[in-house]
mmCIF file of C-alpha atoms in Angstrom:
data_model
loop_
_atom_site.group_PDB
_atom_site.id
_atom_site.type_symbol
_atom_site.label_atom_id
_atom_site.label_comp_id
_atom_site.label_asym_id
_atom_site.label_seq_id
_atom_site.Cartn_x
_atom_site.Cartn_y
_atom_site.Cartn_z
ATOM 1 C CA MET A 279 161.712 53.597 1.328
ATOM 2 C CA SER A 280 159.518 55.773 3.398
ATOM 3 C CA THR A 281 158.678 54.631 7.192
ATOM 4 C CA ALA A 282 155.345 54.425 8.978
ATOM 5 C CA ILE A 283 154.217 56.936 11.613
ATOM 6 C CA SER A 284 155.630 54.980 14.892
ATOM 7 C CA THR A 285 151.789 54.628 16.364
ATOM 8 C CA VAL A 286 150.949 51.792 13.848
ATOM 9 C CA ARG A 287 152.249 48.496 15.697
ATOM 10 C CA VAL A 288 151.674 44.688 14.326
ATOM 11 C CA SER A 289 151.774 42.085 16.733
ATOM 12 C CA ALA A 290 154.179 39.150 15.474
ATOM 13 C CA GLU A 291 150.791 36.627 15.505
ATOM 14 C CA ARG A 292 149.164 38.845 13.045
ATOM 15 C CA THR A 293 151.904 39.434 10.755
ATOM 16 C CA ALA A 294 152.478 35.783 10.411
ATOM 17 C CA GLU A 295 148.929 35.251 9.426
ATOM 18 C CA ILE A 296 149.259 37.965 6.802
ATOM 19 C CA LYS A 297 152.321 36.787 5.412
ATOM 20 C CA GLU A 298 150.953 33.616 5.123
ATOM 21 C CA SER A 299 148.045 34.375 3.563
ATOM 22 C CA ILE A 300 149.500 37.208 1.075
ATOM 23 C CA LEU A 301 152.186 34.526 0.247
ATOM 24 C CA GLU A 302 149.748 31.870 -0.366
ATOM 25 C CA VAL A 303 147.532 34.049 -3.221
ATOM 26 C CA ARG A 304 150.524 35.576 -4.584
ATOM 27 C CA HIS A 305 151.491 31.672 -4.988
ATOM 28 C CA ARG A 306 147.894 31.470 -6.854
ATOM 29 C CA ILE A 307 148.279 34.193 -8.864
ATOM 30 C CA GLU A 308 151.252 32.895 -10.161
ATOM 31 C CA ALA A 309 149.675 29.651 -10.952
ATOM 32 C CA ALA A 310 146.666 30.837 -12.585
ATOM 33 C CA SER A 311 148.923 33.803 -15.020
ATOM 34 C CA SER A 312 150.533 30.958 -16.236
ATOM 35 C CA SER A 313 149.027 30.016 -19.131
ATOM 36 C CA ARG A 314 148.579 34.317 -20.173
ATOM 37 C CA ALA A 315 149.467 35.385 -23.697
ATOM 38 C CA ALA A 316 152.941 36.097 -24.118
ATOM 39 C CA GLY A 317 153.133 39.915 -23.416
ATOM 40 C CA SER A 318 150.197 40.455 -21.297
ATOM 41 C CA GLY A 319 152.317 41.364 -18.263
ATOM 42 C CA LYS A 320 152.675 40.690 -14.563
ATOM 43 C CA PRO A 321 148.989 41.059 -13.178
ATOM 44 C CA THR A 322 148.549 43.616 -10.602
ATOM 45 C CA LEU A 323 147.585 42.491 -6.688
ATOM 46 C CA VAL A 324 145.613 45.060 -4.694
ATOM 47 C CA ALA A 325 145.318 44.068 -1.425
ATOM 48 C CA VAL A 326 141.719 44.927 -0.457
ATOM 49 C CA SER A 327 141.968 46.380 3.081
ATOM 50 C CA LYS A 328 138.370 47.706 3.970
ATOM 51 C CA TYR A 329 137.403 47.943 7.560
ATOM 52 C CA LYS A 330 141.247 46.425 8.289
ATOM 53 C CA PRO A 331 143.053 48.416 10.010
ATOM 54 C CA ALA A 332 146.324 50.004 9.573
ATOM 55 C CA SER A 333 148.265 47.794 11.293
ATOM 56 C CA ASP A 334 147.069 44.939 8.937
ATOM 57 C CA VAL A 335 148.263 47.143 5.978
ATOM 58 C CA LEU A 336 151.840 47.632 7.333
ATOM 59 C CA ALA A 337 152.003 43.698 8.365
ATOM 60 C CA CYS A 338 151.343 43.500 4.148
ATOM 61 C CA TYR A 339 153.255 46.275 3.104
ATOM 62 C CA ASP A 340 156.424 44.687 4.526
ATOM 63 C CA GLU A 341 156.001 41.853 2.807
ATOM 64 C CA GLY A 342 156.684 44.059 -0.493
ATOM 65 C CA GLN A 343 153.050 44.820 -1.025
ATOM 66 C CA ARG A 344 152.715 48.047 -2.703
ATOM 67 C CA ASP A 345 148.984 48.666 -3.924
ATOM 68 C CA PHE A 346 146.006 48.916 -1.498
ATOM 69 C CA GLY A 347 142.307 49.339 -1.927
ATOM 70 C CA GLU A 348 139.892 51.107 0.390
ATOM 71 C CA ASN A 349 136.014 50.918 -0.476
ATOM 72 C CA TYR A 350 135.253 54.494 1.743
ATOM 73 C CA VAL A 351 136.831 57.903 1.457
ATOM 74 C CA GLN A 352 137.198 58.516 4.825
ATOM 75 C CA GLU A 353 139.172 55.557 5.967
ATOM 76 C CA LEU A 354 141.165 56.341 3.248
ATOM 77 C CA VAL A 355 142.214 59.225 3.980
ATOM 78 C CA GLU A 356 143.040 57.838 7.829
ATOM 79 C CA LYS A 357 144.822 55.028 6.622
ATOM 80 C CA ALA A 358 146.824 56.688 3.919
ATOM 81 C CA ALA A 359 147.847 59.758 6.812
ATOM 82 C CA GLN A 360 149.280 57.019 8.902
ATOM 83 C CA LEU A 361 151.119 54.687 6.986
ATOM 84 C CA PRO A 362 154.283 54.815 3.920
ATOM 85 C CA GLN A 363 153.597 57.311 1.268
ATOM 86 C CA ASP A 364 155.061 54.960 -1.379
ATOM 87 C CA ILE A 365 151.881 53.101 -1.112
ATOM 88 C CA ARG A 366 149.504 52.742 -4.021
ATOM 89 C CA TRP A 367 146.015 53.598 -3.204
ATOM 90 C CA HIS A 368 143.240 52.672 -5.326
ATOM 91 C CA PHE A 369 139.659 53.884 -4.217
ATOM 92 C CA ILE A 370 137.516 51.070 -5.208
ATOM 93 C CA GLY A 371 134.348 52.385 -3.677
ATOM 94 C CA ALA A 372 131.480 54.404 -4.606
ATOM 95 C CA LEU A 373 132.228 57.074 -6.205
ATOM 96 C CA GLN A 374 130.464 60.623 -5.499
ATOM 97 C CA SER A 375 131.717 64.201 -7.058
ATOM 98 C CA ASN A 376 131.085 65.700 -3.749
ATOM 99 C CA LYS A 377 133.854 63.722 -2.361
ATOM 100 C CA ALA A 378 136.413 64.527 -5.311
ATOM 101 C CA LYS A 379 138.488 67.458 -3.436
ATOM 102 C CA THR A 380 138.596 64.895 -0.658
ATOM 103 C CA LEU A 381 140.425 62.077 -2.551
ATOM 104 C CA ALA A 382 142.408 64.558 -4.450
ATOM 105 C CA SER A 383 144.118 65.870 -1.770
ATOM 106 C CA ILE A 384 145.496 62.419 -0.790
ATOM 107 C CA PRO A 385 148.951 62.711 -2.709
ATOM 108 C CA ASN A 386 150.139 58.735 -3.259
ATOM 109 C CA LEU A 387 146.116 58.301 -4.391
ATOM 110 C CA TYR A 388 147.060 56.037 -7.570
ATOM 111 C CA ALA A 389 143.760 55.086 -8.797
ATOM 112 C CA ILE A 390 140.009 55.287 -9.142
ATOM 113 C CA GLN A 391 138.507 52.122 -10.272
ATOM 114 C CA THR A 392 135.384 53.318 -9.939
ATOM 115 C CA LEU A 393 134.415 56.445 -12.133
ATOM 116 C CA SER A 394 131.752 56.645 -14.743
ATOM 117 C CA SER A 395 130.168 59.798 -15.248
ATOM 118 C CA THR A 396 131.701 62.707 -16.948
ATOM 119 C CA LYS A 397 130.169 64.365 -13.870
ATOM 120 C CA ALA A 398 132.519 62.972 -11.998
ATOM 121 C CA ALA A 399 135.465 63.338 -14.235
ATOM 122 C CA THR A 400 135.301 66.488 -14.463
ATOM 123 C CA ALA A 401 134.944 67.203 -10.990
ATOM 124 C CA LEU A 402 138.278 65.043 -9.733
ATOM 125 C CA ASN A 403 140.452 66.955 -12.662
ATOM 126 C CA LYS A 404 139.440 70.350 -10.900
ATOM 127 C CA ALA A 405 140.132 69.185 -7.403
ATOM 128 C CA LEU A 406 143.319 67.476 -8.055
ATOM 129 C CA PRO A 407 146.624 69.959 -7.838
ATOM 130 C CA GLU A 408 148.342 71.281 -10.357
ATOM 131 C CA ILE A 409 151.750 70.038 -8.663
ATOM 132 C CA ARG A 410 150.436 66.430 -8.948
ATOM 133 C CA PRO A 411 153.771 65.036 -10.589
ATOM 134 C CA THR A 412 151.776 62.340 -12.678
ATOM 135 C CA PRO A 413 147.713 62.504 -13.683
ATOM 136 C CA LEU A 414 145.763 60.356 -11.847
ATOM 137 C CA ASN A 415 144.896 56.758 -13.290
ATOM 138 C CA ILE A 416 141.083 56.163 -14.342
ATOM 139 C CA LEU A 417 138.891 52.723 -14.411
ATOM 140 C CA LEU A 418 135.685 53.250 -15.869
ATOM 141 C CA GLN A 419 133.103 51.176 -13.262
ATOM 142 C CA VAL A 420 131.004 48.998 -15.915
ATOM 143 C CA ASN A 421 128.297 46.684 -15.188
ATOM 144 C CA THR A 422 128.687 43.667 -16.948
ATOM 145 C CA SER A 423 125.774 41.823 -14.852
ATOM 146 C CA GLY A 424 123.076 44.492 -15.533
ATOM 147 C CA GLU A 425 122.262 44.264 -11.692
ATOM 148 C CA ASP A 426 119.926 47.344 -10.461
ATOM 149 C CA SER A 427 122.401 46.937 -7.163
ATOM 150 C CA LYS A 428 125.583 47.411 -8.968
ATOM 151 C CA SER A 429 126.908 51.092 -10.450
ATOM 152 C CA GLY A 430 128.640 51.587 -13.315
ATOM 153 C CA VAL A 431 127.777 52.410 -17.151
ATOM 154 C CA SER A 432 126.041 49.212 -19.933
ATOM 155 C CA PRO A 433 129.195 47.159 -21.779
ATOM 156 C CA LEU A 434 129.478 47.334 -25.103
ATOM 157 C CA SER A 435 129.481 44.831 -27.803
ATOM 158 C CA LEU A 436 131.489 43.880 -30.660
ATOM 159 C CA ALA A 437 128.345 42.835 -32.405
ATOM 160 C CA GLN A 438 127.348 46.623 -32.527
ATOM 161 C CA PRO A 439 127.340 48.630 -34.852
ATOM 162 C CA GLU A 440 129.846 51.415 -34.827
ATOM 163 C CA ALA A 441 127.834 54.166 -34.749
ATOM 164 C CA GLU A 442 125.665 52.675 -32.002
ATOM 165 C CA ALA A 443 128.847 51.813 -29.965
ATOM 166 C CA ASP A 444 130.307 55.428 -30.520
ATOM 167 C CA ALA A 445 127.450 57.145 -29.297
ATOM 168 C CA ALA A 446 127.560 54.959 -26.100
ATOM 169 C CA GLU A 447 127.715 56.188 -22.974
ATOM 170 C CA LEU A 448 130.949 54.291 -21.797
ATOM 171 C CA VAL A 449 132.561 55.712 -25.118
ATOM 172 C CA GLN A 450 131.507 59.472 -24.129
ATOM 173 C CA VAL A 451 132.745 59.019 -20.565
ATOM 174 C CA ALA A 452 136.068 58.125 -22.133
ATOM 175 C CA ARG A 453 135.942 60.672 -24.390
ATOM 176 C CA HIS A 454 135.538 63.645 -21.840
ATOM 177 C CA ILE A 455 138.753 61.978 -20.174
ATOM 178 C CA LEU A 456 140.748 62.206 -23.048
ATOM 179 C CA THR A 457 139.914 65.840 -24.190
ATOM 180 C CA GLU A 458 138.520 67.573 -20.874
ATOM 181 C CA CYS A 459 140.273 66.077 -17.677
ATOM 182 C CA PRO A 460 144.274 66.799 -18.470
ATOM 183 C CA ARG A 461 144.922 65.914 -14.978
ATOM 184 C CA LEU A 462 143.209 61.959 -15.415
ATOM 185 C CA ARG A 463 144.712 59.057 -17.441
ATOM 186 C CA LEU A 464 142.391 56.554 -18.696
ATOM 187 C CA GLN A 465 144.142 53.658 -18.002
ATOM 188 C CA GLY A 466 141.112 50.711 -18.143
ATOM 189 C CA LEU A 467 137.895 49.227 -17.092
ATOM 190 C CA MET A 468 136.710 47.844 -13.718
ATOM 191 C CA THR A 469 134.023 45.381 -13.104
ATOM 192 C CA ILE A 470 132.527 43.496 -9.932
ATOM 193 C CA GLY A 471 130.116 41.038 -11.534
ATOM 194 C CA SER A 472 127.347 39.180 -10.197
ATOM 195 C CA LEU A 473 128.043 36.599 -7.268
ATOM 196 C CA SER A 474 125.942 33.991 -9.246
ATOM 197 C CA GLU A 475 128.578 34.328 -12.336
ATOM 198 C CA SER A 476 131.374 34.194 -9.445
ATOM 199 C CA LEU A 477 130.491 30.398 -8.415
ATOM 200 C CA SER A 478 129.665 28.750 -11.530
ATOM 201 C CA ALA A 479 133.081 26.970 -11.898
ATOM 202 C CA ASP A 480 131.904 24.729 -14.361
ATOM 203 C CA LYS A 481 131.276 27.884 -17.401
ATOM 204 C CA GLU A 482 132.907 30.159 -18.431
ATOM 205 C CA ASN A 483 132.667 33.725 -16.755
ATOM 206 C CA GLU A 484 129.828 35.983 -18.744
ATOM 207 C CA ASP A 485 130.827 39.266 -17.103
ATOM 208 C CA PHE A 486 134.402 38.656 -17.378
ATOM 209 C CA THR A 487 134.149 37.538 -21.019
ATOM 210 C CA ARG A 488 132.180 40.366 -21.015
ATOM 211 C CA LEU A 489 134.485 43.539 -20.046
ATOM 212 C CA VAL A 490 137.237 41.641 -22.520
ATOM 213 C CA ALA A 491 134.613 42.345 -24.858
ATOM 214 C CA THR A 492 133.732 46.197 -24.141
ATOM 215 C CA ARG A 493 137.603 46.850 -23.731
ATOM 216 C CA ASP A 494 138.171 45.438 -27.047
ATOM 217 C CA ALA A 495 134.910 47.370 -28.711
ATOM 218 C CA LEU A 496 136.113 50.903 -26.475
ATOM 219 C CA GLU A 497 139.793 50.647 -28.243
ATOM 220 C CA GLY A 498 138.122 50.478 -31.720
ATOM 221 C CA ALA A 499 135.263 53.676 -30.361
ATOM 222 C CA LEU A 500 138.454 55.854 -29.114
ATOM 223 C CA ALA A 501 140.542 54.723 -32.342
ATOM 224 C CA ARG A 502 137.461 55.763 -34.701
ATOM 225 C CA ALA A 503 137.587 59.440 -32.375
ATOM 226 C CA GLY A 504 141.148 60.254 -33.239
ATOM 227 C CA PHE A 505 143.192 58.544 -30.604
ATOM 228 C CA PRO A 506 144.711 54.952 -31.430
ATOM 229 C CA LYS A 507 146.527 53.262 -29.635
ATOM 230 C CA GLU A 508 149.756 54.657 -31.015
ATOM 231 C CA SER A 509 148.565 57.996 -29.736
ATOM 232 C CA GLY A 510 149.473 57.333 -26.257
ATOM 233 C CA LYS A 511 146.734 58.889 -24.993
ATOM 234 C CA TRP A 512 145.332 56.138 -22.993
ATOM 235 C CA GLY A 513 145.929 52.659 -21.263
ATOM 236 C CA ASP A 514 149.289 51.410 -19.566
ATOM 237 C CA GLU A 515 152.663 52.048 -20.876
ATOM 238 C CA HIS A 516 152.179 49.276 -23.239
ATOM 239 C CA GLY A 517 148.831 50.904 -25.024
ATOM 240 C CA LYS A 518 146.709 48.613 -23.589
ATOM 241 C CA LEU A 519 143.628 49.516 -21.453
ATOM 242 C CA LEU A 520 143.828 47.384 -18.721
ATOM 243 C CA LEU A 521 141.103 45.331 -16.901
ATOM 244 C CA SER A 522 140.354 45.092 -13.116
ATOM 245 C CA MET A 523 138.279 41.905 -12.729
ATOM 246 C CA GLY A 524 138.258 39.140 -9.723
ATOM 247 C CA MET A 525 138.075 38.921 -6.597
ATOM 248 C CA SER A 526 138.984 37.023 -3.832
ATOM 249 C CA SER A 527 136.561 33.945 -5.107
ATOM 250 C CA ASP A 528 137.040 34.478 -8.295
ATOM 251 C CA PHE A 529 140.214 35.982 -9.005
ATOM 252 C CA GLU A 530 141.925 33.271 -10.649
ATOM 253 C CA ALA A 531 138.935 32.860 -13.338
ATOM 254 C CA ALA A 532 139.113 36.579 -14.090
ATOM 255 C CA LEU A 533 143.183 36.250 -14.608
ATOM 256 C CA ALA A 534 143.063 33.164 -16.995
ATOM 257 C CA ALA A 535 140.163 35.487 -18.629
ATOM 258 C CA GLY A 536 142.902 38.185 -19.278
ATOM 259 C CA SER A 537 142.219 40.203 -15.828
ATOM 260 C CA ASP A 538 144.918 42.321 -15.785
ATOM 261 C CA ILE A 539 144.350 43.727 -12.128
ATOM 262 C CA VAL A 540 142.971 41.855 -9.650
ATOM 263 C CA ARG A 541 141.788 42.914 -5.800
ATOM 264 C CA VAL A 542 141.774 40.457 -3.200
ATOM 265 C CA GLY A 543 140.411 41.100 0.311
ATOM 266 C CA THR A 544 139.360 38.381 2.559
ATOM 267 C CA GLY A 545 141.867 35.980 1.116
ATOM 268 C CA ILE A 546 144.394 37.926 2.137
ATOM 269 C CA PHE A 547 143.461 39.632 5.485
ATOM 270 C CA GLY A 548 140.540 36.789 6.581
ATOM 271 C CA ALA A 549 136.738 37.726 7.084
ATOM 272 C CA ARG A 550 135.625 41.381 7.568
ATOM 273 C CA PRO A 551 133.447 42.474 10.329
ATOM 274 C CA LYS A 552 129.961 44.213 9.385
ATOM 275 C CA LYS A 553 129.243 47.479 8.886
ATOM 276 C CA GLU A 554 127.247 47.814 11.502
ATOM 277 C CA GLU A 555 129.901 46.105 13.808
ATOM 278 C CA VAL A 556 132.576 48.793 12.553
ATOM 279 C CA LYS A 557 130.226 51.728 13.437
ATOM 280 C CA ALA A 558 129.803 50.718 17.028
ATOM 281 C CA GLN A 559 133.518 50.261 18.070
#
Protein backbone atom coordinates (compact mmCIF):
# COMPACT_ATOMS: atom_id res chain seq x y z
CA MET A 1 0.00 0.00 0.00
CA SER A 2 1.21 3.50 -0.75
CA THR A 3 1.86 5.73 2.21
CA ALA A 4 1.13 9.43 2.52
CA ILE A 5 3.86 11.95 3.12
CA SER A 6 4.32 12.35 6.88
CA THR A 7 3.37 16.05 6.90
CA VAL A 8 -0.31 15.15 6.42
CA ARG A 9 -1.92 14.78 9.85
CA VAL A 10 -5.52 13.98 10.73
CA SER A 11 -7.09 14.71 14.10
CA ALA A 12 -8.94 11.89 15.84
CA GLU A 13 -12.10 14.01 16.04
CA ARG A 14 -12.12 14.82 12.32
CA THR A 15 -11.34 11.20 11.46
CA ALA A 16 -14.37 10.08 13.45
CA GLU A 17 -16.62 12.64 11.71
CA ILE A 18 -15.54 11.57 8.23
CA LYS A 19 -15.77 7.88 9.09
CA GLU A 20 -19.37 8.31 10.25
CA SER A 21 -20.30 10.32 7.14
CA ILE A 22 -18.76 8.01 4.56
CA LEU A 23 -20.24 4.91 6.19
CA GLU A 24 -23.66 6.54 6.04
CA VAL A 25 -23.21 7.49 2.36
CA ARG A 26 -22.05 3.96 1.51
CA HIS A 27 -25.10 2.52 3.28
CA ARG A 28 -27.40 4.83 1.33
CA ILE A 29 -25.69 3.87 -1.95
CA GLU A 30 -26.11 0.19 -1.15
CA ALA A 31 -29.80 0.67 -0.31
CA ALA A 32 -30.44 2.74 -3.44
CA SER A 33 -28.65 0.15 -5.60
CA SER A 34 -30.63 -2.83 -4.37
CA SER A 35 -33.13 -2.60 -7.22
CA ARG A 36 -30.56 -2.16 -10.00
CA ALA A 37 -30.68 -4.53 -12.92
CA ALA A 38 -28.53 -7.64 -12.73
CA GLY A 39 -25.13 -7.09 -14.32
CA SER A 40 -25.17 -3.33 -13.65
CA GLY A 41 -22.08 -3.61 -11.50
CA LYS A 42 -21.33 -1.90 -8.21
CA PRO A 43 -21.57 1.92 -8.40
CA THR A 44 -18.41 3.95 -7.92
CA LEU A 45 -18.41 6.60 -5.20
CA VAL A 46 -16.21 9.59 -6.00
CA ALA A 47 -15.54 11.61 -2.85
CA VAL A 48 -15.36 15.25 -3.93
CA SER A 49 -12.72 16.97 -1.82
CA LYS A 50 -12.91 20.46 -3.36
CA TYR A 51 -11.64 23.11 -0.90
CA LYS A 52 -11.00 20.42 1.71
CA PRO A 53 -7.52 19.80 3.16
CA ALA A 54 -5.38 16.83 2.24
CA SER A 55 -5.87 15.56 5.79
CA ASP A 56 -9.60 15.09 5.10
CA VAL A 57 -8.76 13.06 1.99
CA LEU A 58 -6.37 10.94 4.03
CA ALA A 59 -9.03 10.27 6.69
CA CYS A 60 -11.36 9.10 3.92
CA TYR A 61 -8.58 7.04 2.34
CA ASP A 62 -8.03 5.28 5.65
CA GLU A 63 -11.65 4.11 5.46
CA GLY A 64 -10.90 2.38 2.16
CA GLN A 65 -11.97 5.18 -0.20
CA ARG A 66 -9.80 5.37 -3.33
CA ASP A 67 -11.74 7.51 -5.83
CA PHE A 68 -11.57 11.28 -5.21
CA GLY A 69 -12.73 14.22 -7.30
CA GLU A 70 -11.29 17.71 -7.62
CA ASN A 71 -12.60 20.80 -9.45
CA TYR A 72 -9.44 22.89 -9.68
CA VAL A 73 -6.21 21.88 -11.39
CA GLN A 74 -3.80 23.45 -8.92
CA GLU A 75 -5.61 22.03 -5.92
CA LEU A 76 -5.48 18.59 -7.51
CA VAL A 77 -1.76 18.91 -8.29
CA GLU A 78 -0.97 19.88 -4.70
CA LYS A 79 -3.03 17.12 -3.11
CA ALA A 80 -1.80 14.43 -5.49
CA ALA A 81 1.78 15.25 -4.50
CA GLN A 82 1.01 14.83 -0.78
CA LEU A 83 -1.24 11.79 -0.78
CA PRO A 84 -0.95 8.04 -1.54
CA GLN A 85 -0.21 7.15 -5.13
CA ASP A 86 -2.92 4.49 -5.32
CA ILE A 87 -5.63 7.15 -5.10
CA ARG A 88 -7.64 7.39 -8.32
CA TRP A 89 -8.08 11.09 -9.02
CA HIS A 90 -11.06 12.28 -11.09
CA PHE A 91 -10.96 15.80 -12.49
CA ILE A 92 -14.51 17.15 -12.46
CA GLY A 93 -13.98 20.89 -12.97
CA ALA A 94 -14.08 23.11 -16.05
CA LEU A 95 -11.51 21.76 -18.49
CA GLN A 96 -9.31 24.26 -20.33
CA SER A 97 -6.98 23.06 -23.07
CA ASN A 98 -4.10 25.12 -21.66
CA LYS A 99 -4.28 23.08 -18.44
CA ALA A 100 -3.95 19.75 -20.25
CA LYS A 101 -0.20 19.49 -19.75
CA THR A 102 -0.47 20.10 -16.01
CA LEU A 103 -3.24 17.55 -15.59
CA ALA A 104 -1.42 15.00 -17.73
CA SER A 105 1.61 15.24 -15.45
CA ILE A 106 -0.31 13.71 -12.51
CA PRO A 107 0.66 10.03 -12.64
CA ASN A 108 -2.42 8.73 -10.80
CA LEU A 109 -4.97 10.87 -12.64
CA TYR A 110 -7.61 8.23 -13.35
CA ALA A 111 -10.31 10.11 -15.23
CA ILE A 112 -11.41 13.45 -16.59
CA GLN A 113 -15.18 13.73 -16.43
CA THR A 114 -15.65 17.11 -18.11
CA LEU A 115 -14.30 16.85 -21.63
CA SER A 116 -16.52 18.38 -24.32
CA SER A 117 -14.34 19.31 -27.29
CA THR A 118 -11.96 17.77 -29.81
CA LYS A 119 -9.46 20.54 -29.00
CA ALA A 120 -9.24 19.50 -25.35
CA ALA A 121 -9.05 15.82 -26.32
CA THR A 122 -6.16 16.47 -28.69
CA ALA A 123 -4.32 18.56 -26.09
CA LEU A 124 -4.66 15.84 -23.46
CA ASN A 125 -3.61 13.06 -25.80
CA LYS A 126 -0.54 15.03 -26.81
CA ALA A 127 0.39 15.91 -23.22
CA LEU A 128 0.10 12.43 -21.71
CA PRO A 129 3.49 10.73 -21.29
CA GLU A 130 4.26 7.70 -23.44
CA ILE A 131 5.26 5.76 -20.33
CA ARG A 132 1.76 6.02 -18.82
CA PRO A 133 0.75 2.35 -18.35
CA THR A 134 -2.95 2.77 -19.19
CA PRO A 135 -5.02 5.26 -21.20
CA LEU A 136 -6.65 8.14 -19.35
CA ASN A 137 -10.36 7.55 -18.86
CA ILE A 138 -12.58 10.21 -20.40
CA LEU A 139 -16.21 11.02 -19.69
CA LEU A 140 -17.86 13.50 -22.03
CA GLN A 141 -19.84 16.20 -20.27
CA VAL A 142 -23.41 16.58 -21.49
CA ASN A 143 -25.49 19.67 -20.74
CA THR A 144 -28.74 17.82 -20.13
CA SER A 145 -30.53 20.87 -18.68
CA GLY A 146 -29.68 23.25 -21.51
CA GLU A 147 -28.67 25.96 -19.02
CA ASP A 148 -26.24 28.59 -20.29
CA SER A 149 -24.36 28.40 -16.99
CA LYS A 150 -23.51 24.73 -17.55
CA SER A 151 -20.74 23.38 -19.75
CA GLY A 152 -21.05 20.39 -22.01
CA VAL A 153 -22.34 19.30 -25.39
CA SER A 154 -26.01 18.91 -26.23
CA PRO A 155 -27.70 15.59 -25.45
CA LEU A 156 -28.93 13.11 -28.02
CA SER A 157 -32.40 11.65 -28.39
CA LEU A 158 -33.41 8.16 -29.43
CA ALA A 159 -36.11 9.84 -31.53
CA GLN A 160 -33.53 11.70 -33.63
CA PRO A 161 -32.99 10.59 -37.23
CA GLU A 162 -29.77 8.59 -37.43
CA ALA A 163 -28.14 11.07 -39.81
CA GLU A 164 -28.83 13.93 -37.39
CA ALA A 165 -27.48 12.00 -34.42
CA ASP A 166 -24.36 10.93 -36.33
CA ALA A 167 -23.58 14.58 -37.12
CA ALA A 168 -24.08 15.77 -33.52
CA GLU A 169 -21.17 17.34 -31.67
CA LEU A 170 -21.19 14.65 -28.99
CA VAL A 171 -20.75 11.90 -31.56
CA GLN A 172 -18.02 13.83 -33.36
CA VAL A 173 -16.03 14.30 -30.14
CA ALA A 174 -16.45 10.62 -29.26
CA ARG A 175 -15.31 9.51 -32.72
CA HIS A 176 -12.31 11.87 -32.53
CA ILE A 177 -11.21 10.21 -29.27
CA LEU A 178 -11.56 6.75 -30.80
CA THR A 179 -9.70 7.54 -34.01
CA GLU A 180 -7.17 10.23 -33.06
CA CYS A 181 -6.43 9.89 -29.35
CA PRO A 182 -4.84 6.51 -28.50
CA ARG A 183 -3.82 7.66 -25.02
CA LEU A 184 -7.45 8.35 -24.07
CA ARG A 185 -10.20 5.84 -23.28
CA LEU A 186 -13.81 6.90 -23.85
CA GLN A 187 -15.35 5.57 -20.65
CA GLY A 188 -18.73 7.28 -20.48
CA LEU A 189 -20.84 10.40 -20.03
CA MET A 190 -21.26 12.88 -17.20
CA THR A 191 -23.87 15.49 -16.36
CA ILE A 192 -24.44 17.96 -13.55
CA GLY A 193 -28.10 18.68 -14.22
CA SER A 194 -30.27 21.50 -12.94
CA LEU A 195 -30.91 22.33 -9.30
CA SER A 196 -34.67 22.33 -9.85
CA GLU A 197 -34.60 18.77 -11.16
CA SER A 198 -32.35 17.74 -8.29
CA LEU A 199 -34.82 19.08 -5.72
CA SER A 200 -37.95 17.63 -7.37
CA ALA A 201 -38.35 14.47 -5.34
CA ASP A 202 -41.93 13.85 -6.46
CA LYS A 203 -41.12 13.16 -10.12
CA GLU A 204 -38.54 11.50 -12.33
CA ASN A 205 -35.38 13.56 -12.84
CA GLU A 206 -35.46 14.54 -16.52
CA ASP A 207 -31.73 15.28 -16.62
CA PHE A 208 -30.95 11.71 -15.57
CA THR A 209 -33.46 10.29 -18.05
CA ARG A 210 -31.93 12.43 -20.79
CA LEU A 211 -28.39 11.19 -20.05
CA VAL A 212 -29.52 7.55 -20.14
CA ALA A 213 -31.15 8.15 -23.55
CA THR A 214 -28.04 9.99 -24.76
CA ARG A 215 -25.84 7.04 -23.76
CA ASP A 216 -28.08 4.62 -25.65
CA ALA A 217 -28.15 6.86 -28.73
CA LEU A 218 -24.37 7.36 -28.65
CA GLU A 219 -23.73 3.63 -28.45
CA GLY A 220 -25.89 3.22 -31.56
CA ALA A 221 -24.07 6.01 -33.39
CA LEU A 222 -20.67 4.52 -32.54
CA ALA A 223 -21.79 1.13 -33.82
CA ARG A 224 -22.84 2.71 -37.12
CA ALA A 225 -19.42 4.39 -37.30
CA GLY A 226 -17.68 1.04 -37.09
CA PHE A 227 -17.18 0.88 -33.32
CA PRO A 228 -19.75 -1.62 -32.00
CA LYS A 229 -19.82 -2.62 -28.34
CA GLU A 230 -18.02 -5.86 -29.22
CA SER A 231 -15.01 -3.90 -30.51
CA GLY A 232 -13.88 -3.17 -26.98
CA LYS A 233 -12.82 0.33 -28.07
CA TRP A 234 -14.93 2.21 -25.51
CA GLY A 235 -16.71 1.83 -22.19
CA ASP A 236 -15.85 -0.29 -19.21
CA GLU A 237 -14.59 -3.87 -19.25
CA HIS A 238 -18.10 -5.02 -20.16
CA GLY A 239 -18.37 -2.69 -23.15
CA LYS A 240 -20.78 -0.29 -21.46
CA LEU A 241 -20.54 3.49 -21.47
CA LEU A 242 -20.66 4.52 -17.82
CA LEU A 243 -22.90 7.30 -16.53
CA SER A 244 -21.66 9.79 -13.94
CA MET A 245 -24.68 11.57 -12.50
CA GLY A 246 -25.86 12.36 -9.02
CA MET A 247 -24.33 14.43 -6.22
CA SER A 248 -24.92 14.82 -2.48
CA SER A 249 -28.53 16.00 -2.85
CA ASP A 250 -29.72 13.53 -5.47
CA PHE A 251 -27.37 10.54 -5.76
CA GLU A 252 -30.03 8.06 -4.66
CA ALA A 253 -32.38 9.18 -7.45
CA ALA A 254 -29.44 9.02 -9.87
CA LEU A 255 -28.65 5.44 -8.87
CA ALA A 256 -32.29 4.48 -9.33
CA ALA A 257 -32.12 6.00 -12.82
CA GLY A 258 -29.04 3.95 -13.73
CA SER A 259 -26.01 5.98 -12.65
CA ASP A 260 -22.70 4.12 -12.42
CA ILE A 261 -20.70 6.90 -10.73
CA VAL A 262 -21.91 9.33 -8.06
CA ARG A 263 -19.99 12.38 -6.92
CA VAL A 264 -20.50 13.19 -3.24
CA GLY A 265 -18.77 16.07 -1.46
CA THR A 266 -20.74 17.76 1.31
CA GLY A 267 -22.40 14.47 2.22
CA ILE A 268 -18.97 13.16 3.26
CA PHE A 269 -16.84 16.19 4.16
CA GLY A 270 -19.52 18.66 5.29
CA ALA A 271 -20.23 22.15 3.98
CA ARG A 272 -17.48 23.77 1.93
CA PRO A 273 -16.09 27.24 2.59
CA LYS A 274 -16.91 29.85 -0.04
CA LYS A 275 -14.35 30.47 -2.77
CA GLU A 276 -13.59 33.96 -1.40
CA GLU A 277 -12.87 32.49 2.03
CA VAL A 278 -10.45 29.96 0.55
CA LYS A 279 -8.59 32.68 -1.36
CA ALA A 280 -8.30 34.78 1.80
CA GLN A 281 -6.55 32.00 3.71
